[in-house]
Amino acid sequence: MTHSNDIMMKPVGFIHSPYNDKFAVPRQPRLAPSAVCVLEFYPPYDTENAFEGIDGFSHLHLIFLFDRVCYEEFKPRVRPPRLGGNTYVGVFATRSPFRPNRIGMSIVKLERVIRQKGRVKLVISGADLVDGTPVLDIKPYIPFVDSIPEAEGGFAKEPPVKLSVEFSQESKKSLSVLSDRCIKAIEESLSQDPRPAYKSDDNDSKMYCAKLYGFAVYFTVADLKVSVIKAERFEAVNENLL
């Protein structure tokens, strides 16, 4: 058998998501369960025949490419946000996007299947992907083999602490064009504290901007609370996300 160091992979599709850039994307899947995304597939992978039986599964494994990560050389250690961004661990002991093949995997909820003229799109929720991320494959989540209640979580044993989120009257007015679910998704995303991991509440007077649902959402963080100051529309959003 001949082995080669070069393996070619071709995306089967891409994702439409409310996250217009990397900042504020949840650091793990399902931390913002209200965020709806749409998986669109390239021909010939979008044929309805390829999805026969998928309606019977509630969740999927989504395998994708961290295409916006600059990666030039192998680095065996990284600093995961969970450890404050200052402690090094081995890259293969993390889910860091800074890895040799930049491959990511997330578990997402299958909300519904869109079938149109023999072609298929999938509506999912809880994804942690930037809009336009290439998708390499999907596979069904199978509870009796994929769920391991006694599994150990290493340095990530517990869910991250959530911050409270408060919207100003000005930001509420601007975001009122969005559905309640979209606003809930914005709240869930910001509650994860998207700032760099080394940041703390102490003396952080900076105003941050997260691009969500076509809005530039400006906020500050203090005393374990995210204060959304204003929101400004900069582009339209795929109607299936709303």
CSV table of N, CA and C in Angstrom, one decimal, residues 72-165:
chain,number,residue,atom,x,y,z
A,72,GLU,N,0.8,28.5,9.6
A,72,GLU,CA,2.0,28.4,8.8
A,72,GLU,C,2.9,27.3,9.2
A,73,GLU,N,3.0,27.0,10.5
A,73,GLU,CA,3.9,26.0,10.9
A,73,GLU,C,3.3,25.3,12.2
A,74,PHE,N,3.7,24.0,12.4
A,74,PHE,CA,3.1,23.3,13.5
A,74,PHE,C,3.7,23.8,14.8
A,75,LYS,N,2.8,24.1,15.7
A,75,LYS,CA,3.1,24.4,17.1
A,75,LYS,C,2.5,23.4,18.0
A,76,PRO,N,3.3,22.7,18.8
A,76,PRO,CA,2.8,21.6,19.6
A,76,PRO,C,2.0,22.0,20.8
A,77,ARG,N,2.1,23.3,21.2
A,77,ARG,CA,1.4,23.8,22.4
A,77,ARG,C,0.6,25.0,22.1
A,78,VAL,N,-0.6,25.1,22.7
A,78,VAL,CA,-1.4,26.3,22.5
A,78,VAL,C,-1.9,26.8,23.9
A,79,ARG,N,-2.6,27.9,23.9
A,79,ARG,CA,-3.1,28.5,25.2
A,79,ARG,C,-4.6,28.6,25.1
A,80,PRO,N,-5.3,27.6,25.6
A,80,PRO,CA,-6.8,27.6,25.5
A,80,PRO,C,-7.4,28.7,26.3
A,81,PRO,N,-8.5,29.3,25.8
A,81,PRO,CA,-9.2,30.3,26.6
A,81,PRO,C,-9.7,29.8,27.9
A,82,ARG,N,-10.1,28.5,28.0
A,82,ARG,CA,-10.6,28.0,29.2
A,82,ARG,C,-9.6,28.1,30.4
A,83,LEU,N,-8.3,28.1,30.1
A,83,LEU,CA,-7.3,28.3,31.1
A,83,LEU,C,-6.8,29.7,31.2
A,84,GLY,N,-7.6,30.7,30.7
A,84,GLY,CA,-7.3,32.1,30.9
A,84,GLY,C,-6.4,32.6,29.8
A,85,GLY,N,-6.0,31.8,28.8
A,85,GLY,CA,-5.2,32.3,27.7
A,85,GLY,C,-3.7,32.5,28.0
A,86,ASN,N,-3.3,32.0,29.2
A,86,ASN,CA,-1.9,32.2,29.6
A,86,ASN,C,-1.2,30.9,29.9
A,87,THR,N,-1.9,29.8,29.9
A,87,THR,CA,-1.3,28.5,30.2
A,87,THR,C,-1.3,27.6,29.0
A,88,TYR,N,-0.1,27.0,28.8
A,88,TYR,CA,0.1,26.2,27.6
A,88,TYR,C,-0.3,24.7,27.9
A,89,VAL,N,-0.9,24.1,26.9
A,89,VAL,CA,-1.1,22.6,26.9
A,89,VAL,C,-0.9,22.1,25.5
A,90,GLY,N,-0.8,20.8,25.3
A,90,GLY,CA,-0.6,20.2,24.0
A,90,GLY,C,-1.8,20.5,23.1
A,91,VAL,N,-1.5,20.8,21.9
A,91,VAL,CA,-2.6,21.1,20.9
A,91,VAL,C,-3.6,20.0,20.7
A,92,PHE,N,-3.1,18.7,20.8
A,92,PHE,CA,-4.0,17.6,20.7
A,92,PHE,C,-4.8,17.3,21.9
A,93,ALA,N,-4.6,18.1,23.0
A,93,ALA,CA,-5.4,18.0,24.2
A,93,ALA,C,-6.4,19.1,24.2
A,94,THR,N,-6.6,19.8,23.1
A,94,THR,CA,-7.5,20.9,23.0
A,94,THR,C,-8.4,20.9,21.7
A,95,ARG,N,-9.3,21.8,21.6
A,95,ARG,CA,-10.1,21.9,20.4
A,95,ARG,C,-9.7,23.2,19.7
A,96,SER,N,-8.5,23.7,19.9
A,96,SER,CA,-8.0,24.9,19.3
A,96,SER,C,-8.1,24.8,17.8
A,97,PRO,N,-8.4,25.9,17.1
A,97,PRO,CA,-8.4,25.9,15.6
A,97,PRO,C,-7.0,25.9,15.1
A,98,PHE,N,-6.0,26.2,15.9
A,98,PHE,CA,-4.6,26.3,15.4
A,98,PHE,C,-4.0,24.9,15.5
A,99,ARG,N,-4.4,24.1,14.5
A,99,ARG,CA,-3.9,22.7,14.5
A,99,ARG,C,-3.5,22.3,13.1
A,100,PRO,N,-2.8,21.2,12.9
A,100,PRO,CA,-2.2,20.9,11.6
A,100,PRO,C,-3.1,21.0,10.4
A,101,ASN,N,-4.3,20.4,10.5
A,101,ASN,CA,-5.2,20.4,9.4
A,101,ASN,C,-6.4,21.3,9.5
A,102,ARG,N,-6.5,22.1,10.6
A,102,ARG,CA,-7.5,23.1,10.8
A,102,ARG,C,-8.9,22.5,10.7
A,103,ILE,N,-9.1,21.2,11.0
A,103,ILE,CA,-10.4,20.6,11.0
A,103,ILE,C,-11.1,20.8,12.3
A,104,GLY,N,-12.4,21.1,12.2
A,104,GLY,CA,-13.2,21.3,13.4
A,104,GLY,C,-14.4,20.3,13.4
A,105,MET,N,-14.9,20.0,14.5
A,105,MET,CA,-16.1,19.1,14.6
A,105,MET,C,-17.0,19.6,15.7
A,106,SER,N,-18.3,19.8,15.4
A,106,SER,CA,-19.3,20.2,16.3
A,106,SER,C,-20.5,19.4,16.3
A,107,ILE,N,-21.2,19.3,17.4
A,107,ILE,CA,-22.5,18.6,17.4
A,107,ILE,C,-23.6,19.7,17.4
A,108,VAL,N,-24.5,19.6,16.4
A,108,VAL,CA,-25.5,20.6,16.2
A,108,VAL,C,-26.9,19.9,16.2
A,109,LYS,N,-27.9,20.7,16.5
A,109,LYS,CA,-29.3,20.2,16.4
A,109,LYS,C,-29.8,20.4,15.0
A,110,LEU,N,-30.5,19.3,14.5
A,110,LEU,CA,-31.1,19.4,13.2
A,110,LEU,C,-32.5,20.0,13.4
A,111,GLU,N,-32.8,21.2,13.0
A,111,GLU,CA,-34.1,21.8,13.2
A,111,GLU,C,-35.1,21.4,12.1
A,112,ARG,N,-34.7,21.4,10.9
A,112,ARG,CA,-35.6,21.0,9.8
A,112,ARG,C,-34.8,20.8,8.5
A,113,VAL,N,-35.4,20.1,7.6
A,113,VAL,CA,-34.8,19.8,6.3
A,113,VAL,C,-35.6,20.6,5.2
A,114,ILE,N,-34.9,21.4,4.4
A,114,ILE,CA,-35.6,22.1,3.4
A,114,ILE,C,-35.4,21.4,2.1
A,115,ARG,N,-36.5,20.9,1.5
A,115,ARG,CA,-36.4,20.2,0.2
A,115,ARG,C,-37.1,21.1,-0.9
A,116,GLN,N,-36.3,21.4,-1.9
A,116,GLN,CA,-36.9,22.2,-3.0
A,116,GLN,C,-36.4,21.7,-4.3
A,117,LYS,N,-37.3,21.2,-5.1
A,117,LYS,CA,-37.0,20.7,-6.5
A,117,LYS,C,-35.9,19.7,-6.5
A,118,GLY,N,-35.9,18.8,-5.6
A,118,GLY,CA,-35.0,17.7,-5.5
A,118,GLY,C,-33.7,18.0,-4.8
A,119,ARG,N,-33.5,19.3,-4.3
A,119,ARG,CA,-32.3,19.7,-3.7
A,119,ARG,C,-32.6,19.9,-2.2
A,120,VAL,N,-31.5,19.9,-1.4
A,120,VAL,CA,-31.7,19.9,0.1
A,120,VAL,C,-30.8,20.9,0.7
A,121,LYS,N,-31.4,21.6,1.7
A,121,LYS,CA,-30.6,22.4,2.7
A,121,LYS,C,-31.0,22.0,4.1
A,122,LEU,N,-30.1,22.2,5.0
A,122,LEU,CA,-30.4,21.8,6.4
A,122,LEU,C,-30.4,23.0,7.3
A,123,VAL,N,-31.5,23.1,8.1
A,123,VAL,CA,-31.5,24.2,9.1
A,123,VAL,C,-31.1,23.6,10.4
A,124,ILE,N,-30.1,24.1,11.0
A,124,ILE,CA,-29.5,23.6,12.3
A,124,ILE,C,-29.4,24.7,13.3
A,125,SER,N,-29.2,24.3,14.6
A,125,SER,CA,-29.0,25.3,15.6
A,125,SER,C,-27.8,24.9,16.5
A,126,GLY,N,-27.3,25.9,17.2
A,126,GLY,CA,-26.2,25.6,18.2
A,126,GLY,C,-24.8,25.5,17.6
A,127,ALA,N,-24.7,25.9,16.3
A,127,ALA,CA,-23.4,25.8,15.7
A,127,ALA,C,-22.4,27.0,16.1
A,128,ASP,N,-21.1,26.7,16.1
A,128,ASP,CA,-20.1,27.7,16.5
A,128,ASP,C,-19.2,28.0,15.3
A,129,LEU,N,-19.8,28.4,14.2
A,129,LEU,CA,-19.1,28.6,12.9
A,129,LEU,C,-19.4,30.0,12.4
A,130,VAL,N,-18.3,30.6,11.8
A,130,VAL,CA,-18.5,31.9,11.1
A,130,VAL,C,-19.2,31.7,9.8
A,131,ASP,N,-20.0,32.7,9.4
A,131,ASP,CA,-20.7,32.7,8.2
A,131,ASP,C,-19.8,32.4,7.0
A,132,GLY,N,-20.1,31.4,6.2
A,132,GLY,CA,-19.3,31.1,5.0
A,132,GLY,C,-18.3,29.9,5.3
A,133,THR,N,-18.3,29.4,6.5
A,133,THR,CA,-17.3,28.3,6.8
A,133,THR,C,-17.5,27.1,5.9
A,134,PRO,N,-16.5,26.6,5.3
A,134,PRO,CA,-16.6,25.4,4.4
A,134,PRO,C,-16.9,24.1,5.3
A,135,VAL,N,-17.9,23.4,4.8
A,135,VAL,CA,-18.3,22.1,5.5
A,135,VAL,C,-17.7,20.9,4.7
A,136,LEU,N,-17.0,20.0,5.4
A,136,LEU,CA,-16.4,18.9,4.8
A,136,LEU,C,-17.2,17.7,4.8
A,137,ASP,N,-18.1,17.5,5.8
A,137,ASP,CA,-18.9,16.3,5.9
A,137,ASP,C,-19.9,16.5,7.0
A,138,ILE,N,-21.0,15.7,7.0
A,138,ILE,CA,-21.9,15.6,8.1
A,138,ILE,C,-22.1,14.2,8.4
A,139,LYS,N,-22.4,13.9,9.7
A,139,LYS,CA,-22.7,12.5,10.1
A,139,LYS,C,-23.7,12.5,11.2
A,140,PRO,N,-24.6,11.6,11.2
A,140,PRO,CA,-25.7,11.6,12.3
A,140,PRO,C,-25.1,11.3,13.7
A,141,TYR,N,-25.6,12.0,14.7
A,141,TYR,CA,-25.2,11.8,16.1
A,141,TYR,C,-26.1,10.6,16.5
A,142,ILE,N,-25.4,9.6,17.1
A,142,ILE,CA,-26.1,8.3,17.5
A,142,ILE,C,-25.9,8.2,19.0
A,143,PRO,N,-27.0,8.4,19.8
A,143,PRO,CA,-26.9,8.5,21.2
A,143,PRO,C,-26.2,7.3,21.9
A,144,PHE,N,-26.5,6.1,21.5
A,144,PHE,CA,-26.0,4.9,22.3
A,144,PHE,C,-24.5,4.7,22.1
A,145,VAL,N,-23.9,5.3,21.1
A,145,VAL,CA,-22.5,5.2,20.9
A,145,VAL,C,-21.8,6.6,21.2
A,146,ASP,N,-22.4,7.7,20.9
A,146,ASP,CA,-21.8,9.0,21.0
A,146,ASP,C,-21.9,9.6,22.4
A,147,SER,N,-22.9,9.2,23.2
A,147,SER,CA,-23.1,9.8,24.5
A,147,SER,C,-22.4,8.9,25.5
A,148,ILE,N,-21.4,9.5,26.3
A,148,ILE,CA,-20.7,8.7,27.3
A,148,ILE,C,-20.7,9.5,28.6
A,149,PRO,N,-21.8,9.3,29.4
A,149,PRO,CA,-22.0,10.0,30.6
A,149,PRO,C,-20.8,10.0,31.6
A,150,GLU,N,-20.0,9.0,31.6
A,150,GLU,CA,-18.9,8.9,32.6
A,150,GLU,C,-17.6,9.4,32.1
A,151,ALA,N,-17.7,10.0,30.9
A,151,ALA,CA,-16.4,10.6,30.3
A,151,ALA,C,-15.8,11.7,31.2
A,152,GLU,N,-14.5,11.8,31.1
A,152,GLU,CA,-13.8,12.8,31.9
A,152,GLU,C,-13.5,14.0,31.0
A,153,GLY,N,-13.6,15.2,31.5
A,153,GLY,CA,-13.5,16.4,30.7
A,153,GLY,C,-12.2,17.1,30.8
A,154,GLY,N,-11.2,16.5,31.4
A,154,GLY,CA,-9.9,17.2,31.5
A,154,GLY,C,-10.0,18.5,32.2
A,155,PHE,N,-9.3,19.5,31.6
A,155,PHE,CA,-9.4,20.9,32.2
A,155,PHE,C,-10.7,21.6,31.9
A,156,ALA,N,-11.6,20.9,31.1
A,156,ALA,CA,-12.9,21.6,30.8
A,156,ALA,C,-14.0,20.7,31.4
A,157,LYS,N,-14.0,20.5,32.7
A,157,LYS,CA,-15.0,19.7,33.3
A,157,LYS,C,-16.4,20.3,33.4
A,158,GLU,N,-16.4,21.6,33.5
A,158,GLU,CA,-17.7,22.3,33.7
A,158,GLU,C,-18.0,23.3,32.6
A,159,PRO,N,-19.2,23.7,32.3
A,159,PRO,CA,-19.5,24.7,31.4
A,159,PRO,C,-18.9,26.0,31.8
A,160,PRO,N,-18.6,26.9,30.9
A,160,PRO,CA,-18.1,28.2,31.3
A,160,PRO,C,-19.1,29.1,32.0
A,161,VAL,N,-18.6,30.0,32.9
A,161,VAL,CA,-19.5,30.9,33.6
A,161,VAL,C,-20.1,31.9,32.6
A,162,LYS,N,-21.4,32.1,32.7
A,162,LYS,CA,-22.1,33.0,31.9
A,162,LYS,C,-22.2,34.4,32.5
A,163,LEU,N,-22.1,35.4,31.7
A,163,LEU,CA,-22.3,36.8,32.2
A,163,LEU,C,-23.7,37.2,32.0
A,164,SER,N,-24.2,38.1,32.8
A,164,SER,CA,-25.5,38.6,32.5
A,164,SER,C,-25.4,39.6,31.3
A,165,VAL,N,-26.5,39.8,30.6
A,165,VAL,CA,-26.5,40.7,29.4
A,165,VAL,C,-27.6,41.7,29.5
